[in-house]
Amino acid sequence: RSGVPEPAGWASYFIDETARHTKQYYLDLIMIDLAGIAAEQEVLGSHSDGSGGDERADLVRATDRATKIEAVFGMGERLTSHPSRDIGELRKLRTLDWQLDVAVQKILNEQFDRATEIIRNNRAALEELVEELLLSRFVFPAGVKKVFEKHGGKVTVISEPS
């Protein structure tokens, strides 16, 4: 079917925007956002255009989160905070402030490398999950955990301390 967008895959999770989070929490989310790109590059040799270019795309979310770390939350290389959370304003700020853009790129590169290492270290589990998805088109979190543990991988739930 031409022209009809169909999702090829996604993961959904809930983020409580009203809760307080640490820098590591946001870095973990960025790493998760970049894991699909890392997996495509490891398995296919390059990633597709689905990773960016749309408000809901993984790379856009990761870039916006890294910008918030650096420009809003005071968790970046500079101890500064821009008073707006308006993403359009922050994107404009990133284009005008080359130091901010460099700092955001550094975060993205570090978290992409982290995601790539996890993919490489868990390649057998990844391949089994791909087979499961091809058969059933869906895997519940418990199924993902079971596959990773079967292959000796560690499953970590990302959450904040209560």
PDB file of C-alpha atoms in Angstrom:
ATOM      1  CA  ARG A   1       0.000   0.000   0.000  1.00  0.00           C
ATOM      2  CA  SER A   2       1.573   3.196  -1.104  1.00  0.00           C
ATOM      3  CA  GLY A   3       1.336   6.313   1.041  1.00  0.00           C
ATOM      4  CA  VAL A   4      -0.149   4.637   4.115  1.00  0.00           C
ATOM      5  CA  PRO A   5       2.171   4.904   7.106  1.00  0.00           C
ATOM      6  CA  GLU A   6       2.510   1.680   9.053  1.00  0.00           C
ATOM      7  CA  PRO A   7       4.645   1.360  12.157  1.00  0.00           C
ATOM      8  CA  ALA A   8       7.460  -1.156  11.827  1.00  0.00           C
ATOM      9  CA  GLY A   9       7.859  -1.404  15.572  1.00  0.00           C
ATOM     10  CA  TRP A  10       7.978   0.598  18.738  1.00  0.00           C
ATOM     11  CA  ALA A  11       8.165   0.400  22.483  1.00  0.00           C
ATOM     12  CA  SER A  12       5.846   2.317  24.709  1.00  0.00           C
ATOM     13  CA  TYR A  13       6.480   3.473  28.224  1.00  0.00           C
ATOM     14  CA  PHE A  14       5.054   6.045  30.603  1.00  0.00           C
ATOM     15  CA  ILE A  15       7.094   9.000  31.837  1.00  0.00           C
ATOM     16  CA  ASP A  16       5.684  10.972  34.731  1.00  0.00           C
ATOM     17  CA  GLU A  17       6.537  14.523  33.647  1.00  0.00           C
ATOM     18  CA  THR A  18       5.545  15.896  37.066  1.00  0.00           C
ATOM     19  CA  ALA A  19       8.035  13.732  38.984  1.00  0.00           C
ATOM     20  CA  ARG A  20      11.605  14.815  39.656  1.00  0.00           C
ATOM     21  CA  HIS A  21      14.283  12.888  37.751  1.00  0.00           C
ATOM     22  CA  THR A  22      18.065  12.663  37.803  1.00  0.00           C
ATOM     23  CA  LYS A  23      20.439  13.259  34.914  1.00  0.00           C
ATOM     24  CA  GLN A  24      21.075   9.506  34.711  1.00  0.00           C
ATOM     25  CA  TYR A  25      17.350   8.914  34.269  1.00  0.00           C
ATOM     26  CA  TYR A  26      17.297  11.213  31.231  1.00  0.00           C
ATOM     27  CA  LEU A  27      20.513   9.690  29.850  1.00  0.00           C
ATOM     28  CA  ASP A  28      18.906   6.247  30.134  1.00  0.00           C
ATOM     29  CA  LEU A  29      15.859   7.470  28.177  1.00  0.00           C
ATOM     30  CA  ILE A  30      18.117   8.955  25.490  1.00  0.00           C
ATOM     31  CA  MET A  31      19.996   5.652  25.261  1.00  0.00           C
ATOM     32  CA  ILE A  32      16.676   3.831  24.834  1.00  0.00           C
ATOM     33  CA  ASP A  33      15.638   6.326  22.144  1.00  0.00           C
ATOM     34  CA  LEU A  34      18.880   5.620  20.252  1.00  0.00           C
ATOM     35  CA  ALA A  35      18.786   1.823  20.668  1.00  0.00           C
ATOM     36  CA  GLY A  36      16.699   1.301  17.525  1.00  0.00           C
ATOM     37  CA  ILE A  37      19.222   3.204  15.425  1.00  0.00           C
ATOM     38  CA  ALA A  38      22.066   1.265  17.051  1.00  0.00           C
ATOM     39  CA  ALA A  39      20.316  -2.046  16.342  1.00  0.00           C
ATOM     40  CA  GLU A  40      19.682  -1.149  12.700  1.00  0.00           C
ATOM     41  CA  GLN A  41      23.315  -0.150  12.232  1.00  0.00           C
ATOM     42  CA  GLU A  42      24.613  -3.313  13.900  1.00  0.00           C
ATOM     43  CA  VAL A  43      22.284  -5.696  12.055  1.00  0.00           C
ATOM     44  CA  LEU A  44      21.761  -3.949   8.712  1.00  0.00           C
ATOM     45  CA  GLY A  45      24.874  -1.791   8.433  1.00  0.00           C
ATOM     46  CA  SER A  46      22.963   1.513   8.407  1.00  0.00           C
ATOM     47  CA  HIS A  47      19.802   2.992   9.844  1.00  0.00           C
ATOM     48  CA  SER A  48      16.654   4.080   8.055  1.00  0.00           C
ATOM     49  CA  ASP A  49      15.070   7.500   7.751  1.00  0.00           C
ATOM     50  CA  GLY A  50      12.406   6.438  10.261  1.00  0.00           C
ATOM     51  CA  SER A  51      14.688   7.444  13.115  1.00  0.00           C
ATOM     52  CA  GLY A  52      14.313  11.178  12.452  1.00  0.00           C
ATOM     53  CA  GLY A  53      12.336  13.820  10.645  1.00  0.00           C
ATOM     54  CA  ASP A  54       9.076  13.426  12.555  1.00  0.00           C
ATOM     55  CA  GLU A  55       8.053  14.819  15.932  1.00  0.00           C
ATOM     56  CA  ARG A  56       7.559  11.279  17.273  1.00  0.00           C
ATOM     57  CA  ALA A  57      10.838   9.927  15.879  1.00  0.00           C
ATOM     58  CA  ASP A  58      13.422   8.454  18.249  1.00  0.00           C
ATOM     59  CA  LEU A  59      16.265  10.756  17.228  1.00  0.00           C
ATOM     60  CA  VAL A  60      14.068  13.852  17.597  1.00  0.00           C
ATOM     61  CA  ARG A  61      13.025  12.774  21.115  1.00  0.00           C
ATOM     62  CA  ALA A  62      16.625  11.996  22.072  1.00  0.00           C
ATOM     63  CA  THR A  63      17.848  15.358  20.753  1.00  0.00           C
ATOM     64  CA  ASP A  64      15.103  17.232  22.584  1.00  0.00           C
ATOM     65  CA  ARG A  65      15.864  15.396  25.844  1.00  0.00           C
ATOM     66  CA  ALA A  66      19.584  16.131  25.531  1.00  0.00           C
ATOM     67  CA  THR A  67      18.761  19.786  24.885  1.00  0.00           C
ATOM     68  CA  LYS A  68      16.667  19.899  28.058  1.00  0.00           C
ATOM     69  CA  ILE A  69      19.535  18.359  30.076  1.00  0.00           C
ATOM     70  CA  GLU A  70      21.893  21.044  28.813  1.00  0.00           C
ATOM     71  CA  ALA A  71      19.627  24.090  28.547  1.00  0.00           C
ATOM     72  CA  VAL A  72      16.733  23.671  30.981  1.00  0.00           C
ATOM     73  CA  PHE A  73      17.562  21.343  33.859  1.00  0.00           C
ATOM     74  CA  GLY A  74      20.999  22.739  34.727  1.00  0.00           C
ATOM     75  CA  MET A  75      22.490  19.243  34.381  1.00  0.00           C
ATOM     76  CA  GLY A  76      24.889  19.989  31.545  1.00  0.00           C
ATOM     77  CA  GLU A  77      28.436  21.127  31.078  1.00  0.00           C
ATOM     78  CA  ARG A  78      27.379  24.681  31.935  1.00  0.00           C
ATOM     79  CA  LEU A  79      25.406  25.386  35.070  1.00  0.00           C
ATOM     80  CA  THR A  80      22.769  27.452  33.300  1.00  0.00           C
ATOM     81  CA  SER A  81      19.032  27.144  32.835  1.00  0.00           C
ATOM     82  CA  HIS A  82      16.851  28.525  30.079  1.00  0.00           C
ATOM     83  CA  PRO A  83      13.457  29.371  31.612  1.00  0.00           C
ATOM     84  CA  SER A  84      11.383  27.818  28.812  1.00  0.00           C
ATOM     85  CA  ARG A  85      10.390  24.210  28.221  1.00  0.00           C
ATOM     86  CA  ASP A  86       8.847  25.109  24.873  1.00  0.00           C
ATOM     87  CA  ILE A  87      10.551  22.666  22.542  1.00  0.00           C
ATOM     88  CA  GLY A  88      10.357  24.984  19.525  1.00  0.00           C
ATOM     89  CA  GLU A  89      12.136  27.704  21.463  1.00  0.00           C
ATOM     90  CA  LEU A  90      14.763  25.228  22.682  1.00  0.00           C
ATOM     91  CA  ARG A  91      15.363  23.944  19.144  1.00  0.00           C
ATOM     92  CA  LYS A  92      15.919  27.515  17.998  1.00  0.00           C
ATOM     93  CA  LEU A  93      18.268  28.122  20.921  1.00  0.00           C
ATOM     94  CA  ARG A  94      20.246  25.024  19.889  1.00  0.00           C
ATOM     95  CA  THR A  95      20.704  26.392  16.377  1.00  0.00           C
ATOM     96  CA  LEU A  96      21.841  29.780  17.692  1.00  0.00           C
ATOM     97  CA  ASP A  97      24.174  28.534  20.438  1.00  0.00           C
ATOM     98  CA  TRP A  98      26.917  26.370  18.907  1.00  0.00           C
ATOM     99  CA  GLN A  99      28.215  25.378  22.354  1.00  0.00           C
ATOM    100  CA  LEU A 100      24.792  24.026  23.253  1.00  0.00           C
ATOM    101  CA  ASP A 101      24.651  22.133  19.969  1.00  0.00           C
ATOM    102  CA  VAL A 102      28.098  20.607  20.628  1.00  0.00           C
ATOM    103  CA  ALA A 103      27.088  19.597  24.172  1.00  0.00           C
ATOM    104  CA  VAL A 104      23.861  18.000  22.887  1.00  0.00           C
ATOM    105  CA  GLN A 105      25.802  16.119  20.208  1.00  0.00           C
ATOM    106  CA  LYS A 106      28.226  14.848  22.861  1.00  0.00           C
ATOM    107  CA  ILE A 107      25.361  13.416  24.915  1.00  0.00           C
ATOM    108  CA  LEU A 108      23.828  11.800  21.839  1.00  0.00           C
ATOM    109  CA  ASN A 109      27.146  10.235  20.793  1.00  0.00           C
ATOM    110  CA  GLU A 110      27.840   8.877  24.281  1.00  0.00           C
ATOM    111  CA  GLN A 111      24.376   7.348  24.626  1.00  0.00           C
ATOM    112  CA  PHE A 112      24.484   5.948  21.081  1.00  0.00           C
ATOM    113  CA  ASP A 113      27.800   4.248  21.915  1.00  0.00           C
ATOM    114  CA  ARG A 114      26.251   2.888  25.100  1.00  0.00           C
ATOM    115  CA  ALA A 115      23.249   1.507  23.176  1.00  0.00           C
ATOM    116  CA  THR A 116      25.545  -0.032  20.541  1.00  0.00           C
ATOM    117  CA  GLU A 117      27.576  -1.809  23.214  1.00  0.00           C
ATOM    118  CA  ILE A 118      24.414  -3.270  24.746  1.00  0.00           C
ATOM    119  CA  ILE A 119      23.224  -4.453  21.325  1.00  0.00           C
ATOM    120  CA  ARG A 120      26.601  -6.076  20.591  1.00  0.00           C
ATOM    121  CA  ASN A 121      26.734  -7.784  23.981  1.00  0.00           C
ATOM    122  CA  ASN A 122      23.204  -9.153  23.568  1.00  0.00           C
ATOM    123  CA  ARG A 123      23.155 -10.045  19.875  1.00  0.00           C
ATOM    124  CA  ALA A 124      21.856 -13.616  20.407  1.00  0.00           C
ATOM    125  CA  ALA A 125      18.941 -12.331  22.470  1.00  0.00           C
ATOM    126  CA  LEU A 126      18.224  -9.666  19.853  1.00  0.00           C
ATOM    127  CA  GLU A 127      18.090 -12.272  17.091  1.00  0.00           C
ATOM    128  CA  GLU A 128      15.730 -14.476  19.120  1.00  0.00           C
ATOM    129  CA  LEU A 129      13.448 -11.498  19.754  1.00  0.00           C
ATOM    130  CA  VAL A 130      13.424 -10.716  16.034  1.00  0.00           C
ATOM    131  CA  GLU A 131      12.298 -14.299  15.328  1.00  0.00           C
ATOM    132  CA  GLU A 132       9.576 -14.024  17.976  1.00  0.00           C
ATOM    133  CA  LEU A 133       8.367 -10.744  16.515  1.00  0.00           C
ATOM    134  CA  LEU A 134       8.269 -12.203  13.021  1.00  0.00           C
ATOM    135  CA  LEU A 135       6.110 -15.058  14.313  1.00  0.00           C
ATOM    136  CA  SER A 136       3.774 -13.272  16.695  1.00  0.00           C
ATOM    137  CA  ARG A 137       4.214  -9.566  15.778  1.00  0.00           C
ATOM    138  CA  PHE A 138       4.253  -8.631  19.478  1.00  0.00           C
ATOM    139  CA  VAL A 139       6.357  -9.365  22.574  1.00  0.00           C
ATOM    140  CA  PHE A 140       5.313  -8.465  26.094  1.00  0.00           C
ATOM    141  CA  PRO A 141       7.949  -7.097  28.501  1.00  0.00           C
ATOM    142  CA  ALA A 142       7.993 -10.408  30.417  1.00  0.00           C
ATOM    143  CA  GLY A 143       8.866 -12.177  27.160  1.00  0.00           C
ATOM    144  CA  VAL A 144      11.729  -9.774  26.489  1.00  0.00           C
ATOM    145  CA  LYS A 145      13.047 -10.324  30.013  1.00  0.00           C
ATOM    146  CA  LYS A 146      12.806 -14.117  29.616  1.00  0.00           C
ATOM    147  CA  VAL A 147      14.786 -14.070  26.340  1.00  0.00           C
ATOM    148  CA  PHE A 148      17.525 -11.835  27.746  1.00  0.00           C
ATOM    149  CA  GLU A 149      17.874 -13.906  30.903  1.00  0.00           C
ATOM    150  CA  LYS A 150      18.003 -17.113  28.807  1.00  0.00           C
ATOM    151  CA  HIS A 151      21.007 -15.674  26.964  1.00  0.00           C
ATOM    152  CA  GLY A 152      22.712 -14.502  30.150  1.00  0.00           C
ATOM    153  CA  GLY A 153      21.777 -10.861  29.681  1.00  0.00           C
ATOM    154  CA  LYS A 154      20.812  -8.515  32.445  1.00  0.00           C
ATOM    155  CA  VAL A 155      17.456  -6.766  32.384  1.00  0.00           C
ATOM    156  CA  THR A 156      17.330  -3.446  34.186  1.00  0.00           C
ATOM    157  CA  VAL A 157      14.174  -1.522  34.883  1.00  0.00           C
ATOM    158  CA  ILE A 158      14.809   2.186  34.607  1.00  0.00           C
ATOM    159  CA  SER A 159      13.091   3.991  37.416  1.00  0.00           C
ATOM    160  CA  GLU A 160      13.698   6.594  40.023  1.00  0.00           C
ATOM    161  CA  PRO A 161      14.155   5.793  43.696  1.00  0.00           C
ATOM    162  CA  SER A 162      10.989   6.388  45.709  1.00  0.00           C
TER     163      SER A 162
END
